[in-house]
Short mmCIF file of C-alpha atoms in Angstrom, two decimals:
data_model
loop_
_atom_site.label_atom_id
_atom_site.label_comp_id
_atom_site.label_asym_id
_atom_site.label_seq_id
_atom_site.Cartn_x
_atom_site.Cartn_y
_atom_site.Cartn_z
CA THR A 85 2.47 38.85 -15.49
CA LYS A 86 4.13 41.62 -16.43
CA GLY A 87 2.77 45.13 -16.87
CA GLY A 88 -0.65 43.62 -16.89
CA GLU A 89 0.57 41.04 -19.54
CA TRP A 90 0.01 36.85 -19.63
CA ILE A 91 3.41 35.13 -19.33
CA GLU A 92 2.96 31.63 -19.70
CA ASP A 93 4.44 29.40 -16.73
CA ALA A 94 5.33 32.60 -14.52
CA ILE A 95 5.64 31.84 -11.01
CA LEU A 96 4.05 34.15 -8.48
CA PHE A 97 5.34 34.61 -4.76
CA GLY A 98 8.06 31.59 -5.88
CA LYS A 99 5.28 29.12 -5.32
CA TYR A 100 2.34 29.42 -7.69
CA ARG A 101 3.22 28.47 -11.42
CA LEU A 102 0.39 30.00 -13.65
CA LEU A 103 -1.31 27.54 -16.19
CA ARG A 104 -3.73 29.38 -17.93
CA ILE A 105 -6.29 32.32 -17.81
CA LEU A 106 -9.73 30.93 -16.17
CA GLY A 107 -11.55 34.30 -17.02
CA LYS A 108 -10.84 37.96 -17.84
CA GLY A 109 -13.17 40.73 -17.15
CA ARG A 110 -13.28 44.65 -16.34
CA ASN A 111 -12.18 44.11 -12.94
CA GLY A 112 -9.35 42.11 -13.11
CA THR A 113 -8.33 38.39 -14.36
CA VAL A 114 -8.48 34.91 -12.78
CA TYR A 115 -5.82 32.39 -13.64
CA LEU A 116 -5.40 29.01 -12.75
CA ALA A 117 -2.41 28.15 -11.05
CA ARG A 118 -0.60 25.03 -9.52
CA HIS A 119 1.22 25.16 -5.77
CA LEU A 120 4.53 23.82 -6.47
CA GLU A 121 5.04 22.55 -2.96
CA LEU A 122 1.54 20.98 -2.69
CA ASP A 123 0.98 19.72 -6.10
CA GLU A 124 -2.59 21.50 -5.59
CA TYR A 125 -4.40 23.95 -7.91
CA ARG A 126 -5.30 27.03 -6.98
CA ALA A 127 -7.50 29.86 -8.29
CA ILE A 128 -5.86 33.41 -8.40
CA LYS A 129 -7.49 36.52 -8.86
CA GLU A 130 -5.42 39.33 -9.80
CA VAL A 131 -6.81 42.86 -9.43
CA PRO A 132 -5.04 46.05 -10.51
CA LYS A 133 -4.57 48.80 -7.52
CA SER A 134 -5.57 51.28 -10.03
CA CYS A 135 -8.85 49.69 -10.60
CA VAL A 136 -11.89 51.51 -9.71
CA CYS A 137 -13.14 48.58 -7.78
CA TYR A 138 -9.98 47.74 -6.09
CA GLN A 139 -11.41 49.06 -2.71
CA GLN A 140 -14.31 46.66 -2.67
CA PHE A 141 -12.01 43.73 -4.16
CA ARG A 142 -9.96 44.04 -0.61
CA LYS A 143 -13.08 44.41 1.02
CA GLU A 144 -14.35 41.11 -0.78
CA ALA A 145 -11.11 39.50 -0.04
CA LEU A 146 -10.92 40.30 3.86
CA LEU A 147 -14.58 39.14 4.29
CA LEU A 148 -13.81 35.18 2.74
CA LYS A 149 -10.89 35.16 4.72
CA ARG A 150 -12.86 35.44 7.91
CA LEU A 151 -15.51 32.51 6.61
CA ARG A 152 -15.15 28.84 6.62
CA HIS A 153 -18.15 26.67 5.45
CA PRO A 154 -18.26 23.69 3.10
CA GLY A 155 -20.08 25.82 0.63
CA ILE A 156 -17.89 29.03 0.56
CA PRO A 157 -14.34 28.89 -1.63
CA ILE A 158 -11.46 28.57 0.55
CA VAL A 159 -9.34 31.73 0.73
CA TYR A 160 -5.90 30.76 1.29
CA ASP A 161 -3.76 34.05 1.29
CA LEU A 162 -4.01 37.78 0.05
CA GLU A 163 -0.75 38.80 -1.68
CA GLU A 164 0.55 42.00 -2.63
CA GLU A 165 2.86 43.60 -4.93
CA ASN A 166 3.43 47.09 -6.60
CA ASN A 167 0.71 47.42 -9.15
CA CYS A 168 -1.69 44.48 -8.09
CA SER A 169 -3.27 42.57 -5.51
CA TYR A 170 -3.65 38.76 -5.55
CA LEU A 171 -6.43 36.94 -4.17
CA ILE A 172 -5.42 32.94 -3.82
CA GLU A 173 -8.65 30.85 -3.50
CA GLU A 174 -10.01 26.75 -3.80
CA PHE A 175 -10.11 25.84 -7.38
CA LEU A 176 -13.44 24.83 -7.78
CA GLU A 177 -14.82 22.83 -11.08
CA GLY A 178 -18.43 22.32 -12.16
CA ASP A 179 -21.64 23.99 -13.23
CA SER A 180 -23.26 27.22 -12.31
CA LEU A 181 -26.98 26.29 -11.78
CA TYR A 182 -27.68 28.53 -14.67
CA GLY A 183 -25.54 26.64 -17.04
CA LEU A 184 -27.15 23.46 -15.59
CA MET A 185 -30.47 25.07 -16.26
CA LYS A 186 -29.30 25.66 -19.92
CA GLN A 187 -28.76 21.95 -20.37
CA LYS A 188 -31.89 20.44 -18.55
CA GLY A 189 -34.46 23.20 -18.53
CA HIS A 190 -35.72 22.41 -14.87
CA LEU A 191 -34.85 20.19 -12.34
CA SER A 192 -37.01 17.71 -10.18
CA GLN A 193 -38.64 18.60 -7.18
CA ASP A 194 -36.30 16.38 -5.01
CA ALA A 195 -33.44 17.79 -6.93
CA VAL A 196 -34.54 21.60 -6.21
CA ILE A 197 -35.29 20.34 -2.70
CA ARG A 198 -31.87 19.19 -2.07
CA TYR A 199 -30.17 22.25 -3.31
CA GLY A 200 -32.41 24.08 -1.78
CA ILE A 201 -31.56 23.11 1.56
CA GLN A 202 -27.82 23.38 0.93
CA ILE A 203 -28.75 27.07 -0.28
CA CYS A 204 -30.81 27.73 2.81
CA ASP A 205 -27.90 26.61 5.10
CA LEU A 206 -25.15 28.47 3.23
CA VAL A 207 -27.49 31.37 3.74
CA HIS A 208 -28.10 30.98 7.34
CA TYR A 209 -24.37 30.69 7.79
CA LEU A 210 -23.68 34.30 6.75
CA HIS A 211 -26.64 35.31 8.71
CA SER A 212 -25.37 33.79 11.95
CA ALA A 213 -21.64 33.54 11.84
CA GLU A 214 -20.69 36.68 13.17
CA THR A 215 -22.29 39.51 15.41
CA PHE A 216 -23.74 41.24 12.56
CA PRO A 217 -25.49 39.31 9.86
CA ILE A 218 -23.54 39.52 6.86
CA LEU A 219 -25.74 39.74 3.52
CA TYR A 220 -25.05 38.37 0.18
CA LEU A 221 -27.31 40.19 -1.81
CA ASP A 222 -26.87 38.85 -5.49
CA LEU A 223 -28.19 35.05 -5.01
CA GLN A 224 -28.90 34.38 -8.51
CA PRO A 225 -27.90 30.92 -10.68
CA ARG A 226 -24.86 32.04 -12.21
CA ASN A 227 -23.26 32.76 -8.65
CA LEU A 228 -23.99 29.01 -7.43
CA LEU A 229 -21.77 26.27 -8.62
CA LEU A 230 -22.77 22.66 -8.50
CA CYS A 231 -19.26 21.11 -7.30
CA HIS A 232 -19.53 17.40 -6.73
CA GLU A 233 -23.29 17.80 -5.79
CA GLN A 234 -22.13 20.21 -3.43
CA ILE A 235 -23.43 23.87 -4.02
CA LYS A 236 -20.80 26.45 -3.82
CA LEU A 237 -21.56 30.21 -3.08
CA LEU A 238 -19.19 32.47 -5.63
CA ASP A 239 -18.48 36.06 -6.04
CA PHE A 240 -18.95 38.16 -2.79
CA ASP A 241 -18.66 41.41 -4.83
CA HIS A 242 -21.81 42.87 -2.89
CA ALA A 243 -21.68 41.15 0.01
CA ASP A 244 -21.31 43.10 3.36
CA THR A 245 -22.61 43.30 6.92
CA LEU A 246 -26.28 44.52 7.85
CA GLU A 247 -25.03 47.93 9.22
CA GLN A 248 -22.40 48.51 5.99
CA ALA A 249 -25.31 47.68 3.62
CA ASN A 250 -27.57 49.88 4.61
CA GLU A 251 -25.18 52.65 4.85
CA SER A 252 -24.34 52.23 1.38
CA PRO A 253 -25.71 54.39 -1.41
CA ASN A 254 -25.28 51.96 -3.92
CA ARG A 255 -27.50 48.98 -4.24
CA TYR A 256 -27.09 46.08 -6.26
CA GLY A 257 -28.98 43.02 -7.32
CA THR A 258 -29.81 41.17 -10.46
CA PRO A 259 -33.29 41.72 -12.54
CA GLY A 260 -35.77 38.65 -11.57
CA TYR A 261 -34.00 37.78 -8.11
CA CYS A 262 -33.60 40.98 -6.37
CA ALA A 263 -35.99 41.78 -3.56
CA PRO A 264 -38.46 44.64 -3.62
CA GLU A 265 -36.41 46.75 -0.98
CA GLN A 266 -33.38 46.58 -3.32
CA LEU A 267 -35.40 48.18 -6.05
CA ARG A 268 -37.17 50.83 -4.15
CA GLU A 269 -33.91 51.60 -1.80
CA GLY A 270 -35.96 50.13 1.22
CA GLU A 271 -34.22 48.71 4.29
CA LEU A 272 -32.02 45.27 3.80
CA GLY A 273 -32.01 42.71 6.13
CA ALA A 274 -31.69 39.09 6.20
CA TYR A 275 -35.27 38.62 4.28
CA THR A 276 -33.58 40.24 1.64
CA ASP A 277 -31.34 37.12 1.12
CA VAL A 278 -34.13 34.81 1.80
CA TYR A 279 -36.45 36.54 -1.12
CA GLN A 280 -33.68 35.79 -3.35
CA ILE A 281 -33.73 32.02 -2.15
CA GLY A 282 -37.28 31.79 -3.12
CA ALA A 283 -36.68 33.57 -6.68
CA VAL A 284 -33.89 30.99 -7.54
CA LEU A 285 -35.91 27.83 -6.17
CA ALA A 286 -38.68 29.20 -8.47
CA TYR A 287 -36.16 29.37 -11.35
CA LEU A 288 -34.49 25.92 -11.11
CA LEU A 289 -38.32 24.34 -10.61
CA THR A 290 -39.99 25.88 -13.57
#
């Protein structure tokens, strides 16, 4: 990229060839790239340092680098240049549970149980991986990707440790899935994510 403009076949950091734009939003751009030496695809999230969400992006990147779970995208690196930061992640292909529901209407009880077990395992990992539980705080079908029958958790924008989540003056959540304490500025906890698991499973079934 140059001054925020897309340059076809540009090579970042001497090893990633940019192939196309996967998505673009107010907070940055996500590119599909190929690692030249390993011949593997990567997703590269570019966020300008001037962006109001830049500090949140850095926090998300550093959090993801600490986590290792089959349901969490692998973070390979965090790169910097003068104007932007780049998060180098595993490239995932699949349908979000929201997209799947748009196609099918609802899932069978067996499928909901199968995916529900994976979602519970993911959330349990976040709550127990470190000294303080990591709260995801935005479990909803658009953030859950079905990738070769493996549920992947995306968009850790609002994830935080239990202590820091309760200290933050901002409360996030998706209508229809956020827990009552998120709406009423109550105490957040592991139960906040558990409530959202229930809301997601109810949606998938009905």
